[in-house]
XYZ file of C-alpha atoms in Angstrom:
449
model
C 77.399 74.369 8.977
C 77.673 71.906 6.166
C 78.020 69.056 8.600
C 75.047 70.145 10.642
C 72.959 70.587 7.531
C 73.833 67.106 6.322
C 73.124 65.723 9.751
C 69.703 67.359 9.867
C 68.938 66.211 6.303
C 69.986 62.675 7.113
C 67.876 62.660 10.255
C 64.890 64.113 8.410
C 65.293 61.556 5.614
C 65.444 58.742 8.130
C 62.246 59.860 9.813
C 60.637 60.323 6.386
C 61.561 56.759 5.380
C 60.232 55.411 8.681
C 57.048 57.447 8.242
C 56.550 56.159 4.709
C 57.161 52.568 5.873
C 54.616 52.909 8.684
C 52.134 54.530 6.329
C 52.532 51.722 3.791
C 52.218 49.139 6.572
C 49.032 50.830 7.767
C 47.582 50.956 4.260
C 48.493 47.320 3.688
C 46.672 46.347 6.870
C 43.658 48.378 5.814
C 43.661 46.760 2.389
C 43.924 43.302 3.929
C 41.032 44.115 6.241
C 39.033 45.422 3.300
C 39.980 42.370 1.236
C 39.024 40.068 4.113
C 35.711 41.880 4.481
C 35.044 41.626 0.751
C 36.316 38.037 0.559
C 33.975 36.840 3.271
C 31.074 37.630 0.955
C 32.323 35.461 -1.911
C 30.202 32.327 -2.511
C 31.666 29.472 -4.501
C 29.507 26.859 -6.293
C 30.343 23.211 -6.796
C 31.380 22.311 -10.343
C 30.833 18.555 -10.163
C 31.306 17.884 -13.878
C 34.185 20.356 -14.380
C 32.432 22.337 -17.089
C 33.096 25.716 -15.467
C 29.466 26.062 -14.373
C 28.418 25.775 -10.731
C 25.565 23.957 -9.005
C 23.155 26.553 -7.486
C 22.164 24.071 -4.770
C 25.692 23.283 -3.544
C 27.811 26.244 -2.369
C 30.287 27.432 0.302
C 31.744 30.805 1.372
C 35.516 31.149 1.273
C 38.269 33.750 0.836
C 40.061 31.578 -1.662
C 38.548 29.599 -4.496
C 38.275 25.962 -3.339
C 39.265 23.224 -5.729
C 36.303 22.046 -7.775
C 34.252 25.204 -7.157
C 33.471 28.199 -9.385
C 31.943 31.621 -8.792
C 28.829 31.177 -10.964
C 25.637 29.152 -10.361
C 24.557 28.393 -13.896
C 24.716 24.578 -14.186
C 21.427 22.671 -13.816
C 23.159 19.401 -14.752
C 25.265 19.509 -11.580
C 22.103 19.899 -9.531
C 20.368 16.929 -11.126
C 23.517 14.848 -10.760
C 23.613 15.527 -7.022
C 19.877 14.747 -6.615
C 20.313 11.477 -8.477
C 23.039 10.388 -6.080
C 20.912 10.692 -2.913
C 18.362 7.951 -3.727
C 21.196 5.625 -4.701
C 22.600 5.958 -1.196
C 19.297 5.489 0.628
C 18.329 2.554 -1.597
C 21.431 0.761 -0.378
C 19.602 0.022 2.878
C 16.895 -1.834 0.924
C 19.483 -3.930 -0.886
C 21.233 -4.820 2.354
C 18.126 -5.549 4.440
C 16.110 -7.398 1.769
C 19.046 -9.070 0.045
C 17.802 -11.463 -2.622
C 14.159 -10.491 -2.009
C 13.790 -6.863 -3.125
C 16.067 -5.394 -5.778
C 15.319 -1.680 -6.430
C 16.715 -2.057 -9.956
C 14.579 -5.102 -10.745
C 11.235 -4.806 -8.976
C 8.391 -7.304 -9.228
C 5.692 -6.497 -11.771
C 2.689 -5.019 -10.006
C 1.600 -2.219 -12.310
C 1.378 -4.080 -15.638
C -0.215 -7.383 -14.694
C -2.528 -8.788 -17.375
C -6.240 -8.480 -16.586
C -8.827 -10.305 -18.749
C -10.735 -7.987 -21.067
C -14.052 -9.191 -19.626
C -13.133 -7.772 -16.197
C -14.588 -4.271 -16.204
C -14.949 -3.309 -12.547
C -12.143 -1.407 -10.832
C -12.216 0.710 -7.665
C -8.695 2.158 -8.024
C -9.622 5.770 -8.879
C -6.750 8.170 -8.264
C -4.136 5.804 -6.841
C -2.708 3.853 -9.739
C -0.561 0.842 -8.932
C 3.180 1.355 -9.413
C 5.945 -1.183 -8.892
C 7.625 1.137 -6.396
C 4.459 1.944 -4.447
C 3.267 -1.660 -4.266
C 6.736 -2.796 -3.156
C 6.593 -0.342 -0.261
C 3.034 -1.522 0.418
C 4.198 -5.136 0.497
C 6.794 -4.342 3.174
C 4.288 -2.352 5.247
C 1.706 -5.149 4.885
C 4.086 -7.748 6.322
C 5.998 -5.601 8.828
C 5.185 -6.451 12.464
C 6.745 -3.135 13.487
C 3.358 -1.643 12.585
C 1.957 -3.068 15.840
C 2.771 -1.663 19.267
C 4.534 -4.838 20.465
C 6.005 -5.964 17.106
C 3.941 -9.171 17.058
C 1.177 -8.473 14.514
C 1.172 -7.335 10.900
C -1.620 -6.986 8.351
C -0.524 -10.382 7.033
C -1.106 -11.969 10.438
C -4.849 -11.779 9.731
C -4.706 -11.843 5.919
C -2.568 -14.848 5.002
C -1.417 -15.585 1.485
C -2.079 -19.338 1.863
C -5.775 -18.565 2.477
C -6.276 -16.071 -0.378
C -5.280 -13.347 2.086
C -7.938 -14.307 4.611
C -7.718 -16.243 7.880
C -8.400 -19.883 8.672
C -9.399 -18.900 12.219
C -12.905 -17.716 13.050
C -11.485 -14.549 14.623
C -7.943 -13.223 14.263
C -5.464 -12.569 17.066
C -4.548 -8.932 17.684
C -2.196 -7.345 20.214
C -4.985 -6.992 22.800
C -7.392 -9.843 22.077
C -9.299 -11.073 19.033
C -10.982 -9.182 16.214
C -14.710 -8.534 16.378
C -15.363 -10.041 12.950
C -13.788 -12.703 10.760
C -10.951 -11.380 8.579
C -12.200 -10.859 5.035
C -10.246 -12.329 2.110
C -8.462 -9.607 0.129
C -7.935 -11.361 -3.208
C -9.345 -9.331 -6.130
C -10.361 -6.510 -3.780
C -9.697 -4.099 -6.641
C -12.229 -5.587 -9.018
C -15.506 -4.342 -7.589
C -17.924 -1.491 -8.106
C -18.091 -1.249 -4.333
C -15.488 1.270 -3.193
C -16.208 0.998 0.545
C -14.477 -1.548 2.753
C -14.924 -3.600 5.934
C -17.976 -5.797 6.464
C -19.969 -2.739 7.579
C -18.511 -0.464 4.862
C -17.274 2.044 7.441
C -14.200 2.888 5.328
C -15.055 4.974 2.283
C -12.039 3.714 0.320
C -9.462 0.954 0.460
C -6.872 3.638 1.223
C -8.785 4.642 4.351
C -9.244 1.004 5.338
C -5.542 0.157 5.353
C -4.563 2.130 8.451
C -7.713 1.690 10.559
C -6.652 -1.754 11.877
C -3.304 -0.198 12.835
C -5.210 2.392 14.877
C -7.441 -0.174 16.562
C -6.655 -0.937 20.218
C -7.355 -4.668 19.831
C -5.811 -5.273 16.411
C -2.480 -3.420 16.212
C -2.667 -0.950 19.076
C -1.797 2.528 17.772
C -5.226 3.888 18.767
C -4.084 7.049 20.544
C -6.652 6.320 23.259
C -6.420 5.082 26.870
C -2.650 5.333 26.965
C -2.026 3.811 23.512
C 0.478 5.542 21.211
C -1.045 7.038 18.067
C -0.311 6.967 14.352
C 2.264 9.754 14.707
C 4.173 7.608 17.188
C 4.165 4.827 14.620
C 5.532 7.185 11.963
C 8.334 8.184 14.346
C 9.034 4.492 14.929
C 9.161 3.686 11.213
C 11.413 6.675 10.617
C 14.137 4.934 12.644
C 14.156 1.931 10.293
C 16.723 2.520 7.554
C 14.931 0.505 4.884
C 11.897 2.805 4.997
C 14.069 5.787 4.057
C 14.867 4.053 0.791
C 11.402 2.565 0.208
C 9.570 5.875 0.636
C 12.167 7.681 -1.493
C 11.776 5.038 -4.182
C 7.971 5.303 -4.129
C 7.439 9.035 -3.576
C 10.705 10.816 -4.387
C 11.755 11.581 -0.816
C 11.904 9.766 2.509
C 9.071 11.564 4.318
C 6.675 9.115 5.995
C 3.023 10.161 6.277
C -0.182 8.261 6.933
C -1.485 9.177 3.478
C 1.616 7.744 1.807
C 1.307 4.583 3.891
C -2.344 4.266 2.846
C -1.594 4.748 -0.835
C 1.230 2.213 -0.827
C -0.680 -0.482 1.068
C -3.770 0.034 -1.097
C -1.606 -0.390 -4.209
C -0.246 -3.665 -2.859
C -3.680 -5.016 -1.917
C -5.153 -4.039 -5.286
C -2.287 -5.832 -6.994
C -3.358 -9.169 -5.441
C -5.338 -10.744 -8.276
C -6.459 -14.190 -9.357
C -7.546 -14.899 -12.934
C -5.949 -18.289 -13.623
C -8.979 -20.388 -12.647
C -10.767 -23.065 -14.668
C -13.657 -20.615 -14.947
C -11.382 -18.109 -16.722
C -10.069 -20.832 -19.013
C -13.612 -21.879 -19.925
C -14.898 -18.350 -20.503
C -11.930 -17.635 -22.789
C -12.917 -20.639 -24.912
C -16.593 -19.773 -25.487
C -16.665 -16.026 -24.695
C -20.227 -16.419 -23.385
C -20.858 -17.160 -19.730
C -24.283 -18.646 -20.434
C -22.935 -21.370 -22.703
C -21.599 -24.661 -21.378
C -17.841 -24.487 -20.850
C -15.983 -27.278 -22.662
C -13.496 -27.655 -19.794
C -16.281 -28.148 -17.198
C -17.941 -31.345 -16.087
C -21.689 -31.712 -16.524
C -22.166 -31.030 -12.815
C -20.050 -27.866 -12.956
C -22.015 -26.567 -15.946
C -25.253 -27.352 -14.100
C -23.984 -25.394 -11.120
C -23.066 -22.455 -13.356
C -26.572 -22.410 -14.825
C -28.173 -22.522 -11.369
C -25.870 -19.727 -10.222
C -26.765 -17.469 -13.160
C -30.509 -18.186 -13.249
C -33.059 -16.193 -11.226
C -35.106 -17.991 -8.538
C -38.395 -17.471 -10.368
C -36.875 -19.348 -13.320
C -35.744 -22.275 -11.222
C -32.274 -21.065 -10.355
C -30.510 -19.950 -7.189
C -30.146 -16.300 -8.204
C -26.585 -15.967 -6.866
C -25.687 -13.735 -9.815
C -28.062 -11.036 -8.567
C -25.841 -10.171 -5.608
C -22.481 -11.695 -6.617
C -22.158 -10.658 -10.243
C -19.983 -12.632 -12.637
C -17.317 -12.491 -13.959
C -15.866 -10.541 -11.013
C -18.156 -12.339 -8.532
C -18.077 -9.290 -6.273
C -20.897 -8.085 -4.039
C -23.456 -5.693 -5.472
C -22.790 -2.242 -4.026
C -26.477 -1.730 -3.199
C -26.739 -4.843 -1.046
C -28.192 -4.793 2.451
C -27.951 -7.412 5.198
C -27.941 -11.056 4.068
C -29.843 -12.480 7.027
C -26.779 -13.542 9.043
C -26.888 -11.284 12.096
C -24.844 -13.146 14.716
C -21.857 -11.872 16.674
C -18.978 -14.275 17.208
C -18.535 -15.135 20.870
C -21.763 -13.473 22.004
C -24.948 -15.473 21.337
C -27.159 -12.689 22.700
C -25.862 -9.910 20.433
C -26.904 -9.080 16.877
C -25.026 -7.354 14.051
C -27.231 -5.679 11.436
C -24.599 -3.452 9.800
C -22.945 -6.105 7.619
C -23.633 -5.316 3.968
C -20.247 -6.033 2.346
C -18.553 -9.312 1.424
C -15.419 -10.387 -0.432
C -15.456 -11.818 -3.935
C -16.496 -15.450 -4.328
C -13.306 -16.079 -6.285
C -10.863 -18.236 -4.342
C -13.434 -19.127 -1.740
C -11.683 -22.494 -1.996
C -8.005 -23.089 -2.637
C -6.718 -24.877 -5.714
C -7.124 -28.227 -3.906
C -10.816 -27.620 -3.277
C -10.405 -26.851 0.420
C -12.268 -23.955 1.978
C -10.116 -20.914 2.773
C -11.396 -20.586 6.331
C -14.871 -20.154 7.852
C -17.486 -18.039 6.095
C -19.595 -14.957 6.876
C -18.599 -11.990 9.049
C -18.937 -14.055 12.233
C -17.241 -17.146 10.814
C -20.327 -19.145 11.740
C -20.428 -21.318 8.593
C -17.699 -23.903 8.129
C -18.870 -25.243 4.759
C -20.244 -23.736 1.577
C -23.121 -26.197 1.781
C -24.131 -24.436 5.018
C -24.099 -21.094 3.194
C -26.383 -22.449 0.468
C -28.669 -23.967 3.108
C -29.027 -20.495 4.627
C -30.005 -18.899 1.309
C -32.197 -21.851 0.398
C -34.514 -21.162 3.318
C -34.288 -17.690 4.901
C -36.572 -16.969 7.823
C -36.920 -13.256 8.506
C -35.750 -12.356 12.000
C -38.103 -9.671 13.377
C -35.079 -7.832 14.813
C -33.530 -7.463 11.359
C -34.750 -4.212 9.828
C -31.897 -4.165 7.321
C -32.502 -7.404 5.394
C -31.933 -7.078 1.650
C -35.277 -6.937 -0.170
C -34.093 -9.592 -2.619
C -34.028 -12.078 0.260
C -37.499 -11.347 1.646
C -39.214 -13.824 -0.660
C -41.523 -11.607 -2.629
C -45.135 -11.086 -1.582
C -45.536 -11.197 2.166
C -41.805 -10.830 2.787
C -41.640 -13.954 4.924
C -38.246 -15.017 3.624
C -36.641 -16.624 0.590
C -37.168 -20.298 -0.242
C -35.255 -21.550 -3.286
C -36.302 -25.213 -3.022
C -32.850 -26.427 -4.082
C -32.340 -30.160 -3.665
C -29.094 -31.796 -2.535
C -27.965 -32.474 -6.103
C -28.421 -28.838 -7.069
C -26.598 -27.665 -3.952
C -23.628 -29.878 -4.785
C -23.654 -28.621 -8.376
C -23.378 -24.996 -7.206
C -20.553 -25.975 -4.843
C -18.752 -27.677 -7.729
C -19.126 -24.556 -9.877
C -17.854 -22.155 -7.195
C -14.746 -24.325 -6.812
C -13.923 -23.590 -10.472
C -13.460 -19.895 -9.525
C -10.192 -20.630 -7.717
C -6.728 -20.183 -9.214
C -3.351 -21.294 -7.941
C -0.857 -18.476 -8.556
C -2.123 -16.189 -5.788
C -1.144 -18.690 -3.090
C 2.525 -18.958 -4.030
C 3.570 -15.958 -6.136
C 6.665 -14.342 -4.637
C 5.495 -10.796 -5.376
C 2.780 -11.177 -2.720
C 4.879 -13.138 -0.239
C 6.510 -12.118 3.034
C 9.696 -10.108 2.261
C 10.945 -10.598 5.839
C 11.245 -14.373 5.553
C 14.758 -15.770 5.742
């Protein structure tokens, strides 16, 4: 009996121990499953500066706490530190590609260039020049990738050595030649006139900058007749590493849009200025444009007087339409009597009412910066003055500026300038040219070796 009892007790105890072991094993598995389920929901935040506070914008999910991570998301400093590191990486592409030309940490001065206090006109309005934006604009301006076959850039038609104009009558595009002569861009900012192109079809300089890109003849991204469009260009530029850095530097992130391209290129063009001429030196000495300038010759002072004086007082009246000291075109001007179309003697062009500044019409050596007028039909400034000296009204021209109609009868202007007076005005206009704009590195081609 005793033996059997002990045997049964031992057997029962054994089964009890086994049962307890299995129960504990089961509970352990359940707990592990529960722990795994709970653990999968734990989010850990990067603690980049080891202050015990995590970056809310950098997190991972993990069962175990990873090294360098914490369970809270309270550290704004970590977030700013991470954001600061991204531009540094993307700017590296600029340093590598434009080595020795563009240094993101030491950009050229575009935004704080000195402007004489007598220059009052400015068409910037809402797109202030920044060093970063103008640097991006400079690259876009010179980059031939902005044309469909990588052969033409903005600078192909607007050359620094010609005050950002062209020495050719018409400029070469990807599919032929331009319809009008390429206008000089120097001092484009300093004008009351906000519209651009010879016919003023662009309401702003910003709008103007991408229209040649979207022209079938000029740069080819027209989006018509099988041409790629501006969105295809943006996709193309997005593959170029240096634009990731340039757009980030200028706008805070690398997104490329047409509006950003326009703003950057307009900033660069507006930065191109020329105020180191003999005219500026003379005006600074007397502070009165109607006085003789001590640094001028007698002929140059005579030309200045003729320029400033109205025709009915014996002058040429140039000031009426090309106002000093900016020498920009009056924004209410109509057609100037030149109505030809380059390459087509039977066509007429009545829509031209815009012109570039008369500054840097000549280079610093006194040579003309390319042909003149929208059709490039005049190859000397004497020819221009001969036109204004004796304007005959073409009956087809219903858009001639009233100031050129010659008063009563409207038969055309006749200034009665003699050869000596013509040469004096030419001599004066040559004093409006500087030298820095032709060679300054900040406006030069960043792709040159």
